[in-house]
Short mmCIF file of C-alpha atoms in Angstrom, two decimals:
data_model
loop_
_atom_site.label_atom_id
_atom_site.label_comp_id
_atom_site.label_asym_id
_atom_site.label_seq_id
_atom_site.Cartn_x
_atom_site.Cartn_y
_atom_site.Cartn_z
CA MET A 1 259.31 72.46 323.55
CA ALA A 2 259.56 75.23 320.95
CA TYR A 3 261.56 78.47 320.66
CA TYR A 4 259.66 81.73 320.16
CA PHE A 5 260.77 85.29 319.44
CA ILE A 6 259.13 88.70 319.82
CA ALA A 7 260.20 92.35 320.07
CA ASP A 8 258.72 95.74 320.90
CA THR A 9 255.58 94.66 322.74
CA HIS A 10 255.44 98.11 324.36
CA PHE A 11 252.76 97.10 326.84
CA GLY A 12 251.11 100.26 328.17
CA HIS A 13 252.57 102.58 325.53
CA LYS A 14 249.64 104.58 324.13
CA GLU A 15 251.81 106.43 321.62
CA ALA A 16 252.85 103.12 320.04
CA LEU A 17 249.28 102.62 318.84
CA ALA A 18 249.57 105.61 316.49
CA PHE A 19 253.33 105.35 315.83
CA ASP A 20 253.02 101.80 314.51
CA ASN A 21 249.44 102.11 313.30
CA ARG A 22 248.57 99.23 315.67
CA CYS A 23 245.03 97.99 315.11
CA PHE A 24 243.68 98.61 318.62
CA ARG A 25 241.26 101.26 319.91
CA THR A 26 242.79 101.50 323.39
CA ILE A 27 246.00 100.54 325.12
CA GLU A 28 243.99 98.26 327.41
CA GLU A 29 242.67 96.35 324.39
CA HIS A 30 246.21 96.23 322.98
CA ASP A 31 247.67 94.78 326.18
CA GLU A 32 244.88 92.25 326.61
CA ILE A 33 245.08 90.94 323.03
CA LEU A 34 248.89 90.76 323.04
CA ALA A 35 248.79 88.70 326.26
CA GLN A 36 246.01 86.46 324.90
CA ASN A 37 247.86 85.94 321.58
CA TRP A 38 251.05 85.15 323.51
CA ASN A 39 249.37 82.49 325.64
CA ASP A 40 247.53 81.02 322.64
CA ALA A 41 250.87 80.51 320.86
CA VAL A 42 253.30 79.69 323.68
CA GLY A 43 253.13 76.65 325.97
CA LEU A 44 254.30 76.64 329.57
CA ASP A 45 257.60 74.88 328.75
CA ASP A 46 258.38 76.77 325.53
CA GLU A 47 261.33 79.18 325.44
CA VAL A 48 260.52 82.81 324.56
CA PHE A 49 263.16 85.37 323.64
CA ILE A 50 261.91 88.92 324.14
CA LEU A 51 264.06 91.26 322.06
CA GLY A 52 263.56 94.43 324.09
CA ASP A 53 261.14 97.26 324.79
CA ILE A 54 258.70 95.15 326.74
CA SER A 55 256.62 97.75 328.59
CA TRP A 56 255.94 101.39 329.40
CA HIS A 57 253.95 100.49 332.49
CA ASN A 58 255.51 100.89 335.92
CA ALA A 59 257.37 97.92 337.39
CA SER A 60 254.45 96.51 339.38
CA ARG A 61 252.03 96.51 336.40
CA THR A 62 254.73 95.11 334.09
CA ILE A 63 255.50 92.33 336.57
CA GLU A 64 251.80 91.46 336.71
CA ILE A 65 251.62 91.23 332.90
CA VAL A 66 254.85 89.22 332.49
CA ARG A 67 253.83 86.75 335.21
CA GLY A 68 250.69 86.01 333.21
CA LEU A 69 252.61 85.15 330.04
CA ASN A 70 253.41 81.51 329.24
CA GLY A 71 256.87 80.14 328.67
CA VAL A 72 260.38 80.31 330.03
CA LYS A 73 261.27 83.92 329.27
CA HIS A 74 264.68 85.21 328.16
CA PHE A 75 265.14 88.97 327.98
CA ILE A 76 267.35 90.82 325.50
CA VAL A 77 267.51 94.41 326.76
CA GLY A 78 266.09 97.24 324.66
CA ASN A 79 266.62 100.98 324.88
CA HIS A 80 263.39 101.50 326.87
CA ASP A 81 263.99 98.79 329.48
CA LYS A 82 266.64 100.30 331.75
CA LYS A 83 264.24 101.62 334.41
CA LEU A 84 262.44 98.28 334.73
CA LEU A 85 265.75 96.45 335.10
CA ARG A 86 266.44 98.28 338.37
CA ASN A 87 263.63 96.21 339.92
CA ARG A 88 264.84 92.85 341.28
CA GLU A 89 261.38 91.29 341.15
CA PHE A 90 261.18 92.15 337.44
CA GLN A 91 264.64 90.63 336.89
CA SER A 92 263.58 87.42 338.64
CA LEU A 93 260.94 86.73 335.95
CA PHE A 94 263.57 85.83 333.35
CA ALA A 95 265.83 82.82 332.88
CA GLU A 96 268.46 85.26 331.65
CA ILE A 97 268.89 88.95 330.87
CA ARG A 98 271.39 89.86 328.16
CA ASP A 99 272.23 92.72 325.81
CA TYR A 100 273.13 90.27 323.03
CA LYS A 101 272.90 86.51 322.59
CA GLU A 102 274.04 83.90 320.10
CA LEU A 103 271.66 80.94 320.21
CA GLN A 104 272.20 77.52 318.67
CA LEU A 105 268.84 75.79 318.12
CA PRO A 106 268.59 71.99 318.37
CA GLU A 107 268.20 71.79 314.56
CA ARG A 108 271.74 73.27 314.38
CA LYS A 109 270.45 76.65 313.24
CA GLY A 110 272.31 79.60 314.73
CA ILE A 111 270.62 82.88 315.59
CA VAL A 112 272.05 86.21 316.69
CA LEU A 113 269.60 88.00 318.99
CA SER A 114 269.75 91.72 319.66
CA HIS A 115 267.28 94.52 320.20
CA TYR A 116 269.15 96.47 317.53
CA PRO A 117 269.66 95.43 313.89
CA ILE A 118 273.21 94.37 312.96
CA PRO A 119 273.55 93.97 309.17
CA CYS A 120 277.02 92.36 309.39
CA PHE A 121 276.14 90.04 312.27
CA ASN A 122 278.38 87.20 313.39
CA ASN A 123 278.29 84.09 311.18
CA HIS A 124 276.06 85.63 308.49
CA TYR A 125 278.32 83.96 305.93
CA TYR A 126 277.62 80.58 307.54
CA GLY A 127 273.85 80.32 307.37
CA TRP A 128 273.02 82.02 310.67
CA TYR A 129 270.01 84.26 311.17
CA HIS A 130 269.67 87.57 312.99
CA LEU A 131 266.46 88.53 314.80
CA TYR A 132 266.01 92.08 316.05
CA GLY A 133 263.51 94.80 316.95
CA HIS A 134 263.90 98.51 317.75
CA VAL A 135 263.18 99.97 314.30
CA HIS A 136 259.43 99.12 314.30
CA SER A 137 257.99 99.56 310.78
CA SER A 138 259.70 102.94 310.35
CA PHE A 139 262.11 104.39 307.81
CA GLU A 140 264.91 102.75 309.83
CA TRP A 141 263.40 99.34 309.11
CA ASN A 142 263.23 100.31 305.42
CA MET A 143 266.95 101.20 305.61
CA MET A 144 267.73 97.76 307.07
CA GLU A 145 265.72 96.09 304.33
CA ARG A 146 267.66 98.13 301.75
CA VAL A 147 270.99 97.06 303.28
CA LYS A 148 269.79 93.45 303.28
CA TYR A 149 268.78 93.75 299.62
CA GLU A 150 272.11 95.27 298.63
CA MET A 151 274.10 92.59 300.45
CA THR A 152 272.18 89.75 298.82
CA ALA A 153 271.31 91.11 295.36
CA LEU A 154 274.25 93.37 294.60
CA TYR A 155 277.10 91.71 296.47
CA ASP A 156 275.83 88.11 296.57
CA LYS A 157 276.40 87.90 300.35
CA PRO A 158 273.91 86.29 302.74
CA CYS A 159 272.04 88.54 305.18
CA GLU A 160 269.21 86.61 306.81
CA MET A 161 268.05 89.28 309.30
CA PHE A 162 264.43 89.76 310.33
CA ASN A 163 262.50 92.34 312.32
CA CYS A 164 260.50 90.60 315.10
CA GLY A 165 258.52 93.67 316.14
CA VAL A 166 254.96 92.73 317.08
CA MET A 167 253.59 95.25 314.58
CA MET A 168 255.10 93.50 311.57
CA GLU A 169 252.38 91.78 309.54
CA TYR A 170 254.08 88.37 309.72
CA MET A 171 254.37 88.68 313.54
CA ASN A 172 250.69 89.67 313.95
CA TYR A 173 251.05 90.67 317.63
CA ARG A 174 252.28 87.29 318.89
CA PRO A 175 255.55 85.43 319.51
CA ARG A 176 256.65 83.39 316.49
CA THR A 177 259.04 80.52 315.90
CA LEU A 178 261.94 80.99 313.47
CA GLU A 179 260.09 78.81 310.94
CA GLU A 180 256.97 81.00 311.23
CA ILE A 181 259.04 84.15 310.80
CA LEU A 182 260.74 82.75 307.69
CA ALA A 183 257.42 81.59 306.21
CA GLY A 184 255.83 84.95 307.02
CA GLN A 185 258.66 86.76 305.24
CA LYS A 186 258.01 84.77 302.08
CA ALA A 187 254.29 85.52 302.25
CA ALA A 188 254.65 89.20 303.23
CA PRO A 189 253.26 91.76 300.79
CA GLU A 190 255.50 94.34 299.13
CA GLY A 191 256.94 96.71 301.73
CA GLN A 192 256.59 94.15 304.57
CA GLU A 193 259.32 91.77 303.41
#
């Protein structure tokens, strides 16, 4: 069993294609490839933490998509998920639904999970990580990267926080393990760190 993380899938959200410069011609192609990538990466017994903004489709289409995705799914609520959460069948697809979660991995690594970035997250002085979404690859993400830089380079304080939005180059439209996210950060080109 492995632990995977992903944010901002935005299934069915045509505007996200242009907003994020996603590499798909149509929203149908986008949805199909994201689902295929998910199932190629995630096994049936793996744990997947979805960090918000899962879908712009209606509840019935979203339920159909989520049912087809591998893994035991945990849902961290995003700002665009409130309407879907009124549907009990949608809720039943997840092992848990939370606004915020602190997760201790078997390797003793701690992770703070939230849809929103939290630069001064709990236990950041003690080697914990923070995984988030929401800011896509926008100026807000650049602000978070600047804060992270200032905390580590100027103030010598740890700030291991990473954007898990599907559009990030190191995510490449699929759920990733913490190790893959960390390795992808090291390999990311300038501006995608």
